[in-house]
Each structure stands twice: as structure tokens, then as C-alpha cells.
PDB file of C-alpha atoms in Angstrom:
ATOM      1  CA  MET A   1      -8.194 -39.543  18.328  1.00 51.00           C
ATOM      2  CA  MET A   2      -5.092 -38.127  16.126  1.00 53.00           C
ATOM      3  CA  VAL A   3      -5.128 -41.069  13.813  1.00 58.00           C
ATOM      4  CA  ILE A   4      -8.762 -39.434  12.572  1.00 57.00           C
ATOM      5  CA  LEU A   5      -7.336 -35.983  12.513  1.00 54.00           C
ATOM      6  CA  ILE A   6      -4.244 -36.968  10.374  1.00 57.00           C
ATOM      7  CA  PHE A   7      -7.230 -38.223   7.945  1.00 57.00           C
ATOM      8  CA  LEU A   8      -9.052 -35.306   7.916  1.00 56.00           C
ATOM      9  CA  LEU A   9      -6.798 -32.723   8.368  1.00 57.00           C
ATOM     10  CA  PRO A  10      -6.141 -32.261   4.622  1.00 56.00           C
ATOM     11  CA  GLN A  11      -9.727 -31.615   3.791  1.00 51.00           C
ATOM     12  CA  PHE A  12      -9.506 -28.829   6.016  1.00 54.00           C
ATOM     13  CA  SER A  13      -6.863 -27.536   3.893  1.00 52.00           C
ATOM     14  CA  LEU A  14      -8.027 -27.502   1.297  1.00 50.00           C
ATOM     15  CA  ALA A  15     -10.807 -24.706   1.766  1.00 53.00           C
ATOM     16  CA  ALA A  16      -8.564 -22.168   0.904  1.00 60.00           C
ATOM     17  CA  GLY A  17      -9.054 -21.569  -2.266  1.00 69.00           C
ATOM     18  CA  LEU A  18     -12.772 -21.518  -2.792  1.00 73.00           C
ATOM     19  CA  VAL A  19     -13.336 -18.329  -3.573  1.00 73.00           C
ATOM     20  CA  PRO A  20     -12.915 -17.781  -7.472  1.00 74.00           C
ATOM     21  CA  CYS A  21     -12.742 -13.731  -7.598  1.00 76.00           C
ATOM     22  CA  THR A  22     -11.470 -11.089  -5.588  1.00 73.00           C
ATOM     23  CA  GLY A  23     -12.614  -8.250  -4.729  1.00 72.00           C
ATOM     24  CA  ILE A  24     -15.686  -6.462  -6.015  1.00 78.00           C
ATOM     25  CA  ASN A  25     -14.917  -8.090  -8.970  1.00 79.00           C
ATOM     26  CA  CYS A  26     -17.068 -10.986  -8.986  1.00 78.00           C
ATOM     27  CA  THR A  27     -19.827 -12.153 -11.161  1.00 79.00           C
ATOM     28  CA  ILE A  28     -22.880 -15.001 -11.444  1.00 78.00           C
ATOM     29  CA  CYS A  29     -19.930 -16.538 -13.197  1.00 78.00           C
ATOM     30  CA  ASP A  30     -17.909 -16.771 -10.092  1.00 78.00           C
ATOM     31  CA  LEU A  31     -21.168 -17.718  -7.821  1.00 79.00           C
ATOM     32  CA  ALA A  32     -21.274 -20.989  -9.761  1.00 77.00           C
ATOM     33  CA  ILE A  33     -17.746 -21.733  -9.332  1.00 78.00           C
ATOM     34  CA  LEU A  34     -17.906 -20.833  -5.442  1.00 81.00           C
ATOM     35  CA  VAL A  35     -21.079 -23.255  -5.357  1.00 81.00           C
ATOM     36  CA  ASN A  36     -19.586 -25.698  -6.767  1.00 78.00           C
ATOM     37  CA  ASN A  37     -16.801 -25.614  -5.093  1.00 82.00           C
ATOM     38  CA  ILE A  38     -17.828 -25.639  -1.729  1.00 83.00           C
ATOM     39  CA  ILE A  39     -19.584 -29.050  -2.750  1.00 82.00           C
ATOM     40  CA  ASN A  40     -16.366 -30.641  -4.707  1.00 81.00           C
ATOM     41  CA  TRP A  41     -14.813 -29.040  -0.327  1.00 83.00           C
ATOM     42  CA  LEU A  42     -17.463 -30.886   1.190  1.00 86.00           C
ATOM     43  CA  ILE A  43     -17.870 -34.384  -0.568  1.00 87.00           C
ATOM     44  CA  ASN A  44     -13.955 -34.645   0.363  1.00 86.00           C
ATOM     45  CA  PHE A  45     -14.607 -34.141   3.059  1.00 88.00           C
ATOM     46  CA  SER A  46     -17.920 -36.636   4.018  1.00 91.00           C
ATOM     47  CA  PHE A  47     -15.971 -39.769   1.739  1.00 89.00           C
ATOM     48  CA  ALA A  48     -13.001 -38.947   4.516  1.00 89.00           C
ATOM     49  CA  ALA A  49     -15.634 -38.772   7.075  1.00 91.00           C
ATOM     50  CA  GLY A  50     -17.010 -42.348   5.683  1.00 92.00           C
ATOM     51  CA  VAL A  51     -14.045 -43.751   5.550  1.00 91.00           C
ATOM     52  CA  VAL A  52     -13.604 -42.958   9.382  1.00 92.00           C
ATOM     53  CA  MET A  53     -17.151 -44.100   9.812  1.00 95.00           C
ATOM     54  CA  VAL A  54     -16.012 -47.549   8.088  1.00 94.00           C
ATOM     55  CA  ILE A  55     -12.947 -47.805  10.141  1.00 95.00           C
ATOM     56  CA  TYR A  56     -14.845 -47.553  13.751  1.00 96.00           C
ATOM     57  CA  GLY A  57     -17.680 -49.407  12.861  1.00 96.00           C
ATOM     58  CA  GLY A  58     -15.406 -52.320  11.396  1.00 95.00           C
ATOM     59  CA  TYR A  59     -13.408 -51.794  15.291  1.00 95.00           C
ATOM     60  CA  LEU A  60     -16.979 -51.976  16.609  1.00 95.00           C
ATOM     61  CA  ILE A  61     -17.344 -55.523  15.160  1.00 95.00           C
ATOM     62  CA  MET A  62     -13.917 -56.727  15.630  1.00 95.00           C
ATOM     63  CA  THR A  63     -14.014 -55.809  19.119  1.00 94.00           C
ATOM     64  CA  ALA A  64     -17.485 -57.314  19.444  1.00 93.00           C
ATOM     65  CA  GLY A  65     -16.384 -60.440  20.764  1.00 88.00           C
ATOM     66  CA  LEU A  66     -19.643 -62.524  22.060  1.00 90.00           C
ATOM     67  CA  SER A  67     -21.885 -59.613  22.644  1.00 91.00           C
ATOM     68  CA  PRO A  68     -24.377 -59.183  19.997  1.00 93.00           C
ATOM     69  CA  ASP A  69     -25.644 -56.030  20.658  1.00 95.00           C
ATOM     70  CA  GLN A  70     -21.670 -54.424  19.920  1.00 95.00           C
ATOM     71  CA  TYR A  71     -21.411 -56.581  16.427  1.00 95.00           C
ATOM     72  CA  LYS A  72     -25.175 -55.312  15.203  1.00 96.00           C
ATOM     73  CA  LYS A  73     -23.908 -51.749  16.126  1.00 96.00           C
ATOM     74  CA  GLY A  74     -20.633 -51.970  14.295  1.00 96.00           C
ATOM     75  CA  LYS A  75     -22.798 -53.866  11.600  1.00 96.00           C
ATOM     76  CA  ASP A  76     -25.693 -50.626  11.201  1.00 97.00           C
ATOM     77  CA  ILE A  77     -22.523 -48.178  10.981  1.00 96.00           C
ATOM     78  CA  ILE A  78     -20.809 -49.441   8.110  1.00 97.00           C
ATOM     79  CA  PHE A  79     -24.222 -49.643   6.736  1.00 97.00           C
ATOM     80  CA  ALA A  80     -25.268 -46.590   7.616  1.00 96.00           C
ATOM     81  CA  ALA A  81     -22.047 -45.303   6.136  1.00 96.00           C
ATOM     82  CA  ALA A  82     -22.323 -46.545   2.885  1.00 95.00           C
ATOM     83  CA  ILE A  83     -25.878 -44.728   2.508  1.00 96.00           C
ATOM     84  CA  GLY A  84     -24.786 -42.334   3.399  1.00 94.00           C
ATOM     85  CA  LEU A  85     -22.118 -41.615   0.342  1.00 92.00           C
ATOM     86  CA  ALA A  86     -24.598 -43.618  -1.868  1.00 94.00           C
ATOM     87  CA  ILE A  87     -27.098 -40.460  -1.056  1.00 93.00           C
ATOM     88  CA  ILE A  88     -23.626 -37.780  -1.929  1.00 90.00           C
ATOM     89  CA  LEU A  89     -22.916 -39.595  -4.707  1.00 89.00           C
ATOM     90  CA  VAL A  90     -26.059 -38.924  -6.308  1.00 92.00           C
ATOM     91  CA  SER A  91     -26.175 -35.674  -5.026  1.00 88.00           C
ATOM     92  CA  TRP A  92     -23.584 -34.524  -6.415  1.00 85.00           C
ATOM     93  CA  VAL A  93     -24.330 -36.236 -10.104  1.00 86.00           C
ATOM     94  CA  ILE A  94     -27.670 -34.122 -10.118  1.00 88.00           C
ATOM     95  CA  ILE A  95     -26.374 -31.171  -8.859  1.00 82.00           C
ATOM     96  CA  ASN A  96     -23.120 -31.435 -11.091  1.00 80.00           C
ATOM     97  CA  THR A  97     -25.749 -31.810 -13.988  1.00 84.00           C
ATOM     98  CA  THR A  98     -27.812 -28.381 -13.350  1.00 83.00           C
ATOM     99  CA  LEU A  99     -24.844 -26.074 -12.399  1.00 77.00           C
ATOM    100  CA  TYR A 100     -23.634 -27.341 -15.972  1.00 79.00           C
ATOM    101  CA  TYR A 101     -26.412 -26.689 -18.257  1.00 80.00           C
ATOM    102  CA  LEU A 102     -27.211 -23.513 -15.954  1.00 79.00           C
ATOM    103  CA  THR A 103     -23.627 -22.237 -16.654  1.00 75.00           C
ATOM    104  CA  GLY A 104     -23.238 -23.596 -20.442  1.00 75.00           C
ATOM    105  CA  SER A 105     -20.363 -25.269 -19.646  1.00 72.00           C
ATOM    106  CA  LYS A 106     -17.525 -26.639 -21.459  1.00 71.00           C
ATOM    107  CA  SER A 107     -16.311 -29.719 -18.837  1.00 68.00           C
ATOM    108  CA  TRP A 108     -19.040 -31.373 -16.763  1.00 65.00           C
ATOM    109  CA  TYR A 109     -17.136 -31.339 -13.269  1.00 66.00           C
ATOM    110  CA  LYS A 110     -15.346 -28.321 -13.751  1.00 70.00           C
ATOM    111  CA  ILE A 111     -18.143 -25.108 -13.712  1.00 69.00           C
ATOM    112  CA  GLU A 112     -16.707 -22.891 -16.218  1.00 70.00           C
ATOM    113  CA  CYS A 113     -18.467 -20.136 -17.617  1.00 66.00           C
ATOM    114  CA  ASP A 114     -18.699 -17.421 -19.798  1.00 61.00           C
ATOM    115  CA  LEU A 115     -20.881 -14.315 -19.499  1.00 54.00           C
ATOM    116  CA  THR A 116     -19.981 -13.186 -23.481  1.00 51.00           C
ATOM    117  CA  LYS A 117     -22.135 -16.123 -24.356  1.00 49.00           C
TER     118      LYS A 117
END
């Protein structure tokens, strides 16, 4: 259990700094940046969880011995983790592309918008 926490602990500490503005001087651009920051944090957390699931599935396969049920369960866990990560990546591309065009940002990955345009 401690190994899992070691993998996930850096992801929880990255949650600090999600909000790009302070006080009541937030703009619509800050909202788009906040959405992008939350999505990027969730992607990082999902990859950490996906790695943990692949390790767990591999552990089940390695310790299956003569149990075909445990082997199949480990294989299914690894397959589900891979499919889940693929879905997350495709969703990330779609959402970041949408935010890129809505904010008129110069960079595709990092949202930078200016209300004076």
C-alpha cells in the first residue's frame, strides 16, 4: 500500500496552484486557464493510477500459477487500464483543441488568452 501512495503523492501536491488569479479580479481567461489546469492535473493523476493498475494486473498474472481465472483477471485489468488511458488521451486532445480555439492562444498545450484582442 505504501508503494501506491509513493506513486500518487506527487500528484496530490501538484493540485496547489490550480487557480491562476487571486481575489475578485478574475476574468474569463482565468476560467479557461483554471479548466486547463484541472484537466492537466486529472491527466497526471490518471496516468499514475493507470501505472498502478498495470502493476497490479502484472502482479496477478505473475502470481496466477495454475489459476486461469486469476491470469484472466490480471490480463483484463491491464487491458482495461490501457483502454482507459487511450480514452483519456483522446479526450484531452479534444478538450485542449477546443480551449485553444476558444481562447485564441498561441500555444496548443498551455492556454494563454488576452481580452484585448
